[in-house]
Amino acid sequence: MLTILLLIPFLGALMISVLPPDDSGRNRSLALVVLAAQCIYSFALLIPFRSLDAGQQLVDSVPWLPVVGLDFSLGVDGLSLPLVLMNAVLCLVAAFASRSVDNRSRLYFSLILVISGAVNGAFLAQNLLLFFIFYELELIPLWLLIAIWGGANRAYASTKFLVITAVSGILILAAFLGIALITGSADFGIRPILAGQMSLLTQLILMGALLVGFGIKIPLFPFHTWLPDAHTEASTPVSVLLAGVLLKLGTYGLLRFCLGLFPEAWSVAAPWLAGWAAISVLYGSLAAIAQSDMKRMVAYSSVGHMGYVLLAAAAATPLAIMGALFQMVSHGLISAVLFLAVGVVYERTGTRDLNVLRGLLNPQRGLPLTGTLMIIGVMASAGIPGMAGFISEFLIFKGSFEPFPLATLFSMIGSGLTAVYFLLLVNRAFFGRLATVSGATPNPSILGRVPLGQQIPALSMSLLILILGLAPHLLVGLSQAATTQLSELAALVPTGGFA
């Protein structure tokens, strides 16, 4: 049953790639049909899914290479299902937003479909080696999307992305192979490592490799340097995929493998992980304040907001783990709105420089709807009540404060700084008097209205942000059993360190 979630995008990519050359409109339409089918099927999984069952459900398992411990085993639980749904929605949004792709469109839309299928496979994999295969499968397609359809400095940004994130895969594979080598088992099924199977020091070393590997993908400070460059050069739809979907592979791995496989080592390292989270949150927020490029500011905000997930995972309370999952979903939706709005601004004005943009909220000659959507995204990211961002941050801070009050306090300061840098963005770019911007093309003083159809993706994401903010039980009820079970693996979190 779950295998269909892989077959739909992969077969769709194959179909588009082998069709005769044609106009980009046909390729985009085919991709939209395939991704819409994937989205419908993903949400159809909610019907047989039992939210009160914390274990893996709807399992597909077939022996593949038993000699090396590789099985084709897929399963879904309350931790992975929301991320599968988010992947389906955001990939559809990215394809819908790819209106201007006319250069090698068959390759472009095939790559998006491959990424969508690979991400599904990573979220559903119940075998360590199978997860690694899907985890790496999205790397080359995303590199090509940046390298071919990116900005002027795309060669540097895509190469930097490829090299640094390849290191992530190497560390993760080394840790997985280390588990098999030390335990003497060829079984790569996902299961907690019992204390009797290896020493605490060995667990800490293997978990440390996973932490750095997933920390690069998330990304956490100081492994974040590839992200701003990749976002700056990537096209708007690719930035939606990068922030909304790809980063979540790192946070998912943090919970599923670092905490899930090494609960004892995780409990020992938790105080220091909380400190790392606070540093990453503060760094991302302060770096965002210093940016004048709208896209780089949003990119650095992701560094800070992903730090909340590490804080919640370190605390490992049921409330915090639920907050971590909520943060992954809400950040995916919010970042999509922000990048789509920035993309419209750049398309209409030819610049993202906050030092020259102003007055874009002008109702007659500006971009009033784009400005409104940007403000909605900013409010959600800053944690305004009634929106999904508030729910996720409240759950994380509430669940993390008792075990790590100091780290939580610093993270809350970082949350406050979110309002600072996004208010700077809105105030500079959207308020004031709309005037001629030197070097901008076309001239902002003669901006035309953006077609409503072009704004549908951002409008849809904004609606989802409001729905989850007003009805958080839709996600909480779906995932509570699984996140509670995960938190029980690290029931004893020692005090001290940065706590």
GROMACS .gro file of C-alpha atoms in nm:
model
  499
    1MET     CA    1   0.000   0.000   0.000
    2LEU     CA    2   0.277   0.246   0.092
    3THR     CA    3   0.483   0.138  -0.208
    4ILE     CA    4   0.234   0.324  -0.426
    5LEU     CA    5   0.361   0.650  -0.274
    6LEU     CA    6   0.695   0.572  -0.435
    7LEU     CA    7   0.561   0.435  -0.762
    8ILE     CA    8   0.343   0.739  -0.838
    9PRO     CA    9   0.624   0.999  -0.848
   10PHE     CA   10   0.896   0.768  -0.984
   11LEU     CA   11   0.681   0.636  -1.269
   12GLY     CA   12   0.561   0.990  -1.333
   13ALA     CA   13   0.922   1.108  -1.363
   14LEU     CA   14   0.997   0.823  -1.603
   15MET     CA   15   0.690   0.902  -1.813
   16ILE     CA   16   0.780   1.270  -1.848
   17SER     CA   17   1.145   1.197  -1.926
   18VAL     CA   18   1.072   0.956  -2.213
   19LEU     CA   19   0.800   1.159  -2.384
   20PRO     CA   20   0.893   1.342  -2.705
   21PRO     CA   21   1.012   1.700  -2.665
   22ASP     CA   22   0.723   1.940  -2.636
   23ASP     CA   23   0.636   2.271  -2.482
   24SER     CA   24   0.691   2.317  -2.109
   25GLY     CA   25   0.318   2.356  -2.048
   26ARG     CA   26   0.253   1.990  -2.122
   27ASN     CA   27   0.533   1.872  -1.894
   28ARG     CA   28   0.413   2.097  -1.614
   29SER     CA   29   0.057   1.975  -1.656
   30LEU     CA   30   0.166   1.611  -1.641
   31ALA     CA   31   0.374   1.679  -1.330
   32LEU     CA   32   0.077   1.850  -1.165
   33VAL     CA   33  -0.149   1.553  -1.243
   34VAL     CA   34   0.104   1.309  -1.097
   35LEU     CA   35   0.165   1.518  -0.786
   36ALA     CA   36  -0.208   1.575  -0.738
   37ALA     CA   37  -0.259   1.198  -0.751
   38GLN     CA   38   0.019   1.153  -0.497
   39CYS     CA   39  -0.138   1.417  -0.273
   40ILE     CA   40  -0.481   1.254  -0.290
   41TYR     CA   41  -0.338   0.912  -0.215
   42SER     CA   42  -0.132   1.049   0.074
   43PHE     CA   43  -0.438   1.200   0.240
   44ALA     CA   44  -0.633   0.881   0.172
   45LEU     CA   45  -0.394   0.707   0.413
   46LEU     CA   46  -0.574   0.892   0.692
   47ILE     CA   47  -0.870   0.658   0.644
   48PRO     CA   48  -0.702   0.328   0.743
   49PHE     CA   49  -0.451   0.495   0.977
   50ARG     CA   50  -0.520   0.437   1.349
   51SER     CA   51  -0.406   0.743   1.543
   52LEU     CA   52  -0.418   0.563   1.880
   53ASP     CA   53  -0.167   0.304   1.760
   54ALA     CA   54   0.191   0.420   1.828
   55GLY     CA   55   0.355   0.151   1.616
   56GLN     CA   56   0.425   0.123   1.245
   57GLN     CA   57   0.116   0.069   1.033
   58LEU     CA   58   0.030  -0.024   0.673
   59VAL     CA   59   0.364  -0.204   0.651
   60ASP     CA   60   0.504  -0.322   0.316
   61SER     CA   61   0.801  -0.556   0.363
   62VAL     CA   62   0.987  -0.757   0.101
   63PRO     CA   63   1.334  -0.916   0.136
   64TRP     CA   64   1.573  -0.740  -0.098
   65LEU     CA   65   1.937  -0.816  -0.017
   66PRO     CA   66   1.922  -1.019   0.304
   67VAL     CA   67   2.294  -1.093   0.285
   68VAL     CA   68   2.375  -0.731   0.368
   69GLY     CA   69   2.064  -0.675   0.581
   70LEU     CA   70   1.881  -0.460   0.326
   71ASP     CA   71   1.505  -0.513   0.317
   72PHE     CA   72   1.247  -0.313   0.127
   73SER     CA   73   1.043  -0.232   0.435
   74LEU     CA   74   0.806   0.064   0.454
   75GLY     CA   75   0.581   0.172   0.740
   76VAL     CA   76   0.406   0.481   0.867
   77ASP     CA   77   0.329   0.612   1.214
   78GLY     CA   78   0.221   0.938   1.374
   79LEU     CA   79   0.570   1.084   1.334
   80SER     CA   80   0.612   1.016   0.963
   81LEU     CA   81   0.257   1.053   0.829
   82PRO     CA   82   0.230   1.433   0.881
   83LEU     CA   83   0.564   1.476   0.703
   84VAL     CA   84   0.450   1.259   0.412
   85LEU     CA   85   0.138   1.476   0.382
   86MET     CA   86   0.349   1.793   0.394
   87ASN     CA   87   0.582   1.657   0.126
   88ALA     CA   88   0.286   1.585  -0.101
   89VAL     CA   89   0.141   1.935  -0.056
   90LEU     CA   90   0.466   2.128  -0.096
   91CYS     CA   91   0.586   1.934  -0.401
   92LEU     CA   92   0.251   2.010  -0.565
   93VAL     CA   93   0.293   2.376  -0.470
   94ALA     CA   94   0.648   2.384  -0.612
   95ALA     CA   95   0.534   2.238  -0.944
   96PHE     CA   96   0.239   2.478  -0.961
   97ALA     CA   97   0.472   2.773  -0.894
   98SER     CA   98   0.706   2.663  -1.176
   99ARG     CA   99   0.528   2.864  -1.443
  100SER     CA  100   0.829   3.018  -1.615
  101VAL     CA  101   1.035   2.702  -1.672
  102ASP     CA  102   1.083   2.667  -2.047
  103ASN     CA  103   1.444   2.547  -2.053
  104ARG     CA  104   1.473   2.166  -2.036
  105SER     CA  105   1.135   2.138  -1.873
  106ARG     CA  106   1.121   1.759  -1.903
  107LEU     CA  107   1.431   1.727  -1.687
  108TYR     CA  108   1.310   1.994  -1.444
  109PHE     CA  109   0.975   1.834  -1.364
  110SER     CA  110   1.122   1.484  -1.364
  111LEU     CA  111   1.370   1.594  -1.098
  112ILE     CA  112   1.092   1.738  -0.881
  113LEU     CA  113   0.906   1.407  -0.901
  114VAL     CA  114   1.220   1.210  -0.813
  115ILE     CA  115   1.276   1.432  -0.509
  116SER     CA  116   0.917   1.384  -0.399
  117GLY     CA  117   0.944   1.005  -0.425
  118ALA     CA  118   1.282   0.996  -0.250
  119VAL     CA  119   1.154   1.204   0.041
  120ASN     CA  120   0.852   0.975   0.074
  121GLY     CA  121   1.085   0.677   0.082
  122ALA     CA  122   1.305   0.831   0.351
  123PHE     CA  123   1.008   0.912   0.577
  124LEU     CA  124   0.860   0.564   0.532
  125ALA     CA  125   1.175   0.347   0.538
  126GLN     CA  126   1.194   0.091   0.818
  127ASN     CA  127   1.545  -0.023   0.732
  128LEU     CA  128   1.856   0.185   0.800
  129LEU     CA  129   2.018   0.114   0.464
  130LEU     CA  130   1.692   0.176   0.281
  131PHE     CA  131   1.660   0.511   0.456
  132PHE     CA  132   2.014   0.600   0.352
  133ILE     CA  133   1.941   0.515  -0.013
  134PHE     CA  134   1.640   0.745  -0.024
  135TYR     CA  135   1.819   1.009   0.185
  136GLU     CA  136   2.094   1.030  -0.077
  137LEU     CA  137   1.865   0.988  -0.378
  138GLU     CA  138   1.736   1.345  -0.348
  139LEU     CA  139   2.086   1.494  -0.340
  140ILE     CA  140   2.175   1.492  -0.711
  141PRO     CA  141   1.830   1.609  -0.833
  142LEU     CA  142   1.836   1.906  -0.599
  143TRP     CA  143   2.192   1.987  -0.700
  144LEU     CA  144   2.085   1.989  -1.065
  145LEU     CA  145   1.782   2.208  -0.992
  146ILE     CA  146   2.012   2.470  -0.838
  147ALA     CA  147   2.297   2.430  -1.088
  148ILE     CA  148   2.082   2.453  -1.404
  149TRP     CA  149   1.791   2.681  -1.308
  150GLY     CA  150   1.958   2.888  -1.036
  151GLY     CA  151   2.088   3.244  -1.029
  152ALA     CA  152   2.410   3.398  -1.153
  153ASN     CA  153   2.624   3.236  -0.883
  154ARG     CA  154   2.453   2.898  -0.909
  155ALA     CA  155   2.770   2.700  -0.985
  156TYR     CA  156   2.931   2.796  -0.654
  157ALA     CA  157   2.612   2.753  -0.450
  158SER     CA  158   2.520   2.415  -0.600
  159THR     CA  159   2.872   2.276  -0.563
  160LYS     CA  160   2.890   2.392  -0.202
  161PHE     CA  161   2.553   2.231  -0.136
  162LEU     CA  162   2.660   1.904  -0.299
  163VAL     CA  163   2.994   1.875  -0.119
  164ILE     CA  164   2.873   1.966   0.229
  165THR     CA  165   2.555   1.761   0.222
  166ALA     CA  166   2.748   1.466   0.077
  167VAL     CA  167   2.951   1.470   0.398
  168SER     CA  168   2.620   1.439   0.583
  169GLY     CA  169   2.545   1.115   0.399
  170ILE     CA  170   2.894   0.976   0.462
  171LEU     CA  171   2.865   1.029   0.838
  172ILE     CA  172   2.518   0.875   0.852
  173LEU     CA  173   2.624   0.568   0.655
  174ALA     CA  174   2.935   0.530   0.872
  175ALA     CA  175   2.719   0.534   1.185
  176PHE     CA  176   2.476   0.276   1.043
  177LEU     CA  177   2.761   0.048   0.939
  178GLY     CA  178   2.923   0.100   1.277
  179ILE     CA  179   2.612  -0.033   1.448
  180ALA     CA  180   2.630  -0.352   1.242
  181LEU     CA  181   3.005  -0.390   1.293
  182ILE     CA  182   2.998  -0.345   1.670
  183THR     CA  183   2.685  -0.548   1.738
  184GLY     CA  184   2.785  -0.818   1.489
  185SER     CA  185   2.438  -0.810   1.337
  186ALA     CA  186   2.345  -0.780   0.971
  187ASP     CA  187   1.994  -0.670   1.064
  188PHE     CA  188   1.947  -0.303   0.974
  189GLY     CA  189   1.590  -0.282   1.099
  190ILE     CA  190   1.511   0.030   1.302
  191ARG     CA  191   1.509  -0.056   1.671
  192PRO     CA  192   1.650   0.101   1.990
  193ILE     CA  193   2.003  -0.002   2.077
  194LEU     CA  194   1.992  -0.175   2.412
  195ALA     CA  195   2.249  -0.072   2.672
  196GLY     CA  196   2.390  -0.425   2.688
  197GLN     CA  197   2.481  -0.434   2.320
  198MET     CA  198   2.749  -0.164   2.325
  199SER     CA  199   2.920   0.064   2.572
  200LEU     CA  200   2.794   0.413   2.644
  201LEU     CA  201   3.108   0.562   2.488
  202THR     CA  202   3.046   0.368   2.168
  203GLN     CA  203   2.686   0.485   2.161
  204LEU     CA  204   2.798   0.845   2.206
  205ILE     CA  205   3.047   0.817   1.920
  206LEU     CA  206   2.795   0.664   1.679
  207MET     CA  207   2.524   0.906   1.786
  208GLY     CA  208   2.770   1.194   1.745
  209ALA     CA  209   2.828   1.095   1.382
  210LEU     CA  210   2.454   1.093   1.324
  211LEU     CA  211   2.415   1.428   1.503
  212VAL     CA  212   2.668   1.598   1.279
  213GLY     CA  213   2.527   1.429   0.969
  214PHE     CA  214   2.172   1.534   1.039
  215GLY     CA  215   2.292   1.870   1.178
  216ILE     CA  216   2.432   1.950   0.834
  217LYS     CA  217   2.101   1.874   0.665
  218ILE     CA  218   1.882   2.059   0.920
  219PRO     CA  219   2.107   2.280   0.923
  220LEU     CA  220   2.235   2.374   1.269
  221PHE     CA  221   2.512   2.621   1.348
  222PRO     CA  222   2.798   2.590   1.248
  223PHE     CA  223   2.706   2.349   0.968
  224HIS     CA  224   2.461   2.591   0.808
  225THR     CA  225   2.686   2.778   0.565
  226TRP     CA  226   2.555   2.602   0.253
  227LEU     CA  227   2.193   2.702   0.315
  228PRO     CA  228   2.193   3.082   0.256
  229ASP     CA  229   2.392   3.044  -0.066
  230ALA     CA  230   2.169   2.764  -0.192
  231HIS     CA  231   1.853   2.962  -0.119
  232THR     CA  232   1.989   3.280  -0.271
  233GLU     CA  233   2.071   3.114  -0.603
  234ALA     CA  234   1.782   2.865  -0.618
  235SER     CA  235   1.460   2.952  -0.798
  236THR     CA  236   1.151   3.015  -0.586
  237PRO     CA  237   0.996   2.666  -0.629
  238VAL     CA  238   1.329   2.502  -0.543
  239SER     CA  239   1.358   2.717  -0.231
  240VAL     CA  240   1.011   2.596  -0.130
  241LEU     CA  241   1.131   2.236  -0.162
  242LEU     CA  242   1.460   2.306   0.009
  243ALA     CA  243   1.319   2.476   0.319
  244GLY     CA  244   0.983   2.305   0.336
  245VAL     CA  245   1.079   1.945   0.263
  246LEU     CA  246   1.452   1.874   0.246
  247LEU     CA  247   1.546   2.027   0.582
  248LYS     CA  248   1.286   1.804   0.748
  249LEU     CA  249   1.486   1.496   0.654
  250GLY     CA  250   1.744   1.620   0.905
  251THR     CA  251   1.500   1.689   1.186
  252TYR     CA  252   1.317   1.362   1.120
  253GLY     CA  253   1.648   1.177   1.138
  254LEU     CA  254   1.729   1.355   1.462
  255LEU     CA  255   1.417   1.214   1.627
  256ARG     CA  256   1.390   0.877   1.455
  257PHE     CA  257   1.756   0.773   1.464
  258CYS     CA  258   1.955   0.981   1.715
  259LEU     CA  259   1.691   0.967   1.989
  260GLY     CA  260   1.521   0.651   1.864
  261LEU     CA  261   1.832   0.435   1.829
  262PHE     CA  262   2.043   0.571   2.116
  263PRO     CA  263   1.808   0.677   2.397
  264GLU     CA  264   2.069   0.620   2.670
  265ALA     CA  265   2.339   0.823   2.497
  266TRP     CA  266   2.079   1.085   2.407
  267SER     CA  267   1.986   1.131   2.773
  268VAL     CA  268   2.352   1.183   2.864
  269ALA     CA  269   2.414   1.434   2.586
  270ALA     CA  270   2.079   1.613   2.621
  271PRO     CA  271   2.199   1.911   2.833
  272TRP     CA  272   2.469   1.992   2.579
  273LEU     CA  273   2.230   1.946   2.290
  274ALA     CA  274   1.996   2.198   2.452
  275GLY     CA  275   2.284   2.443   2.468
  276TRP     CA  276   2.366   2.379   2.103
  277ALA     CA  277   2.002   2.445   2.017
  278ALA     CA  278   2.000   2.778   2.199
  279ILE     CA  279   2.320   2.888   2.024
  280SER     CA  280   2.180   2.790   1.684
  281VAL     CA  281   1.853   2.976   1.751
  282LEU     CA  282   2.030   3.293   1.859
  283TYR     CA  283   2.284   3.280   1.577
  284GLY     CA  284   2.016   3.229   1.311
  285SER     CA  285   1.811   3.519   1.447
  286LEU     CA  286   2.105   3.760   1.477
  287ALA     CA  287   2.236   3.665   1.133
  288ALA     CA  288   1.891   3.726   0.984
  289ILE     CA  289   1.880   4.075   1.133
  290ALA     CA  290   2.206   4.158   0.955
  291GLN     CA  291   2.079   4.065   0.607
  292SER     CA  292   1.968   4.310   0.341
  293ASP     CA  293   1.864   4.041   0.091
  294MET     CA  294   1.507   3.925   0.160
  295LYS     CA  295   1.580   3.568   0.059
  296ARG     CA  296   1.893   3.537   0.273
  297MET     CA  297   1.698   3.675   0.568
  298VAL     CA  298   1.433   3.406   0.529
  299ALA     CA  299   1.707   3.145   0.485
  300TYR     CA  300   1.881   3.242   0.809
  301SER     CA  301   1.546   3.236   0.986
  302SER     CA  302   1.530   2.863   0.905
  303VAL     CA  303   1.855   2.809   1.096
  304GLY     CA  304   1.696   2.960   1.405
  305HIS     CA  305   1.361   2.788   1.372
  306MET     CA  306   1.516   2.446   1.319
  307GLY     CA  307   1.709   2.500   1.642
  308TYR     CA  308   1.375   2.478   1.824
  309VAL     CA  309   1.343   2.118   1.705
  310LEU     CA  310   1.680   2.027   1.859
  311LEU     CA  311   1.578   2.192   2.186
  312ALA     CA  312   1.254   1.992   2.194
  313ALA     CA  313   1.433   1.670   2.107
  314ALA     CA  314   1.687   1.731   2.385
  315ALA     CA  315   1.408   1.781   2.639
  316ALA     CA  316   1.233   1.467   2.507
  317THR     CA  317   0.914   1.530   2.702
  318PRO     CA  318   0.588   1.426   2.534
  319LEU     CA  319   0.487   1.790   2.494
  320ALA     CA  320   0.825   1.890   2.351
  321ILE     CA  321   0.838   1.604   2.099
  322MET     CA  322   0.488   1.693   1.982
  323GLY     CA  323   0.605   2.054   1.951
  324ALA     CA  324   0.903   1.942   1.745
  325LEU     CA  325   0.677   1.765   1.496
  326PHE     CA  326   0.438   2.062   1.490
  327GLN     CA  327   0.736   2.291   1.426
  328MET     CA  328   0.847   2.080   1.130
  329VAL     CA  329   0.505   2.100   0.970
  330SER     CA  330   0.439   2.465   1.049
  331HIS     CA  331   0.785   2.574   0.933
  332GLY     CA  332   0.734   2.392   0.604
  333LEU     CA  333   0.410   2.581   0.539
  334ILE     CA  334   0.535   2.917   0.665
  335SER     CA  335   0.862   2.907   0.472
  336ALA     CA  336   0.666   2.824   0.156
  337VAL     CA  337   0.454   3.138   0.198
  338LEU     CA  338   0.759   3.355   0.265
  339PHE     CA  339   0.963   3.228  -0.029
  340LEU     CA  340   0.668   3.249  -0.267
  341ALA     CA  341   0.609   3.610  -0.164
  342VAL     CA  342   0.978   3.696  -0.202
  343GLY     CA  343   0.971   3.531  -0.544
  344VAL     CA  344   0.685   3.754  -0.659
  345VAL     CA  345   0.866   4.064  -0.533
  346TYR     CA  346   1.183   3.969  -0.720
  347GLU     CA  347   0.993   3.884  -1.038
  348ARG     CA  348   0.812   4.218  -1.038
  349THR     CA  349   1.091   4.448  -0.922
  350GLY     CA  350   1.411   4.269  -1.020
  351THR     CA  351   1.562   4.307  -0.673
  352ARG     CA  352   1.542   4.167  -0.321
  353ASP     CA  353   1.752   4.440  -0.163
  354LEU     CA  354   1.583   4.585   0.147
  355ASN     CA  355   1.794   4.898   0.113
  356VAL     CA  356   1.613   5.001  -0.204
  357LEU     CA  357   1.269   4.837  -0.187
  358ARG     CA  358   0.985   5.026  -0.023
  359GLY     CA  359   0.615   5.094  -0.053
  360LEU     CA  360   0.520   4.759  -0.208
  361LEU     CA  361   0.199   4.745  -0.005
  362ASN     CA  362   0.065   5.039  -0.207
  363PRO     CA  363  -0.294   4.937  -0.296
  364GLN     CA  364  -0.298   5.111  -0.636
  365ARG     CA  365   0.049   5.062  -0.786
  366GLY     CA  366   0.218   4.810  -0.557
  367LEU     CA  367   0.174   4.446  -0.462
  368PRO     CA  368  -0.097   4.458  -0.196
  369LEU     CA  369  -0.193   4.090  -0.199
  370THR     CA  370   0.171   3.977  -0.199
  371GLY     CA  371   0.237   4.214   0.089
  372THR     CA  372  -0.059   4.075   0.280
  373LEU     CA  373   0.064   3.718   0.229
  374MET     CA  374   0.412   3.821   0.341
  375ILE     CA  375   0.267   3.976   0.657
  376ILE     CA  376   0.071   3.656   0.727
  377GLY     CA  377   0.390   3.452   0.690
  378VAL     CA  378   0.582   3.694   0.909
  379MET     CA  379   0.316   3.685   1.181
  380ALA     CA  380   0.307   3.305   1.175
  381SER     CA  381   0.685   3.279   1.189
  382ALA     CA  382   0.698   3.524   1.480
  383GLY     CA  383   0.455   3.307   1.676
  384ILE     CA  384   0.145   3.526   1.674
  385PRO     CA  385  -0.147   3.344   1.849
  386GLY     CA  386  -0.401   3.191   1.617
  387MET     CA  387  -0.139   3.062   1.374
  388ALA     CA  388   0.053   2.735   1.346
  389GLY     CA  389   0.384   2.892   1.445
  390PHE     CA  390   0.246   2.993   1.784
  391ILE     CA  391   0.125   2.640   1.861
  392SER     CA  392   0.459   2.479   1.777
  393GLU     CA  393   0.666   2.727   1.976
  394PHE     CA  394   0.430   2.713   2.274
  395LEU     CA  395   0.449   2.334   2.286
  396ILE     CA  396   0.828   2.337   2.255
  397PHE     CA  397   0.890   2.602   2.519
  398LYS     CA  398   0.633   2.456   2.756
  399GLY     CA  399   0.775   2.107   2.719
  400SER     CA  400   1.140   2.213   2.740
  401PHE     CA  401   1.136   2.470   3.019
  402GLU     CA  402   1.135   2.230   3.314
  403PRO     CA  403   1.437   2.018   3.207
  404PHE     CA  404   1.631   2.304   3.044
  405PRO     CA  405   1.512   2.644   3.168
  406LEU     CA  406   1.821   2.842   3.062
  407ALA     CA  407   1.839   2.700   2.710
  408THR     CA  408   1.465   2.752   2.672
  409LEU     CA  409   1.493   3.112   2.789
  410PHE     CA  410   1.763   3.189   2.532
  411SER     CA  411   1.554   3.021   2.262
  412MET     CA  412   1.258   3.235   2.363
  413ILE     CA  413   1.479   3.541   2.318
  414GLY     CA  414   1.557   3.411   1.969
  415SER     CA  415   1.186   3.380   1.907
  416GLY     CA  416   1.146   3.743   2.004
  417LEU     CA  417   1.421   3.840   1.761
  418THR     CA  418   1.218   3.675   1.485
  419ALA     CA  419   0.968   3.956   1.518
  420VAL     CA  420   1.252   4.208   1.497
  421TYR     CA  421   1.406   4.097   1.168
  422PHE     CA  422   1.078   4.022   0.996
  423LEU     CA  423   0.934   4.358   1.103
  424LEU     CA  424   1.246   4.517   0.953
  425LEU     CA  425   1.173   4.330   0.629
  426VAL     CA  426   0.807   4.431   0.617
  427ASN     CA  427   0.869   4.790   0.721
  428ARG     CA  428   1.146   4.849   0.470
  429ALA     CA  429   1.002   4.669   0.168
  430PHE     CA  430   0.626   4.711   0.201
  431PHE     CA  431   0.563   5.038   0.385
  432GLY     CA  432   0.659   5.390   0.296
  433ARG     CA  433   0.615   5.560  -0.040
  434LEU     CA  434   0.642   5.353  -0.356
  435ALA     CA  435   0.909   5.516  -0.565
  436THR     CA  436   1.151   5.447  -0.845
  437VAL     CA  437   1.424   5.201  -0.749
  438SER     CA  438   1.754   5.255  -0.925
  439GLY     CA  439   1.863   4.942  -1.108
  440ALA     CA  440   1.535   4.756  -1.060
  441THR     CA  441   1.357   4.611  -1.363
  442PRO     CA  442   1.075   4.676  -1.419
  443ASN     CA  443   1.041   5.009  -1.249
  444PRO     CA  444   0.849   4.961  -0.920
  445SER     CA  445   0.655   5.280  -0.983
  446ILE     CA  446   0.466   5.101  -1.263
  447LEU     CA  447   0.413   4.761  -1.104
  448GLY     CA  448   0.121   4.562  -1.244
  449ARG     CA  449  -0.122   4.344  -1.055
  450VAL     CA  450  -0.019   3.985  -0.996
  451PRO     CA  451  -0.277   3.740  -1.140
  452LEU     CA  452  -0.479   3.575  -0.867
  453GLY     CA  453  -0.396   3.230  -1.006
  454GLN     CA  454  -0.029   3.298  -0.944
  455GLN     CA  455  -0.104   3.359  -0.576
  456ILE     CA  456  -0.305   3.040  -0.521
  457PRO     CA  457  -0.013   2.841  -0.372
  458ALA     CA  458   0.067   3.107  -0.111
  459LEU     CA  459  -0.302   3.161  -0.036
  460SER     CA  460  -0.347   2.787   0.017
  461MET     CA  461  -0.047   2.765   0.251
  462SER     CA  462  -0.172   3.067   0.445
  463LEU     CA  463  -0.509   2.897   0.490
  464LEU     CA  464  -0.341   2.581   0.621
  465ILE     CA  465  -0.136   2.789   0.864
  466LEU     CA  466  -0.454   2.941   1.004
  467ILE     CA  467  -0.636   2.606   1.018
  468LEU     CA  468  -0.356   2.439   1.215
  469GLY     CA  469  -0.329   2.744   1.439
  470LEU     CA  470  -0.700   2.742   1.523
  471ALA     CA  471  -0.747   2.364   1.524
  472PRO     CA  472  -0.413   2.213   1.638
  473HIS     CA  473  -0.591   1.894   1.743
  474LEU     CA  474  -0.593   1.792   1.376
  475LEU     CA  475  -0.220   1.726   1.400
  476VAL     CA  476  -0.191   1.657   1.772
  477GLY     CA  477  -0.454   1.383   1.763
  478LEU     CA  478  -0.286   1.222   1.463
  479SER     CA  479   0.059   1.205   1.621
  480GLN     CA  480   0.024   1.208   1.998
  481ALA     CA  481   0.058   0.831   2.047
  482ALA     CA  482   0.376   0.809   1.838
  483THR     CA  483   0.546   1.115   1.986
  484THR     CA  484   0.462   1.005   2.340
  485GLN     CA  485   0.614   0.664   2.274
  486LEU     CA  486   0.929   0.828   2.136
  487SER     CA  487   0.965   1.050   2.444
  488GLU     CA  488   0.942   0.746   2.669
  489LEU     CA  489   1.268   0.612   2.522
  490ALA     CA  490   1.458   0.892   2.698
  491ALA     CA  491   1.262   0.904   3.020
  492LEU     CA  492   1.561   1.003   3.236
  493VAL     CA  493   1.723   1.331   3.130
  494PRO     CA  494   2.007   1.428   3.366
  495THR     CA  495   2.040   1.781   3.493
  496GLY     CA  496   2.352   1.993   3.474
  497GLY     CA  497   2.551   2.124   3.178
  498PHE     CA  498   2.363   2.399   3.002
  499ALA     CA  499   2.032   2.310   3.168
   0.00000   0.00000   0.00000
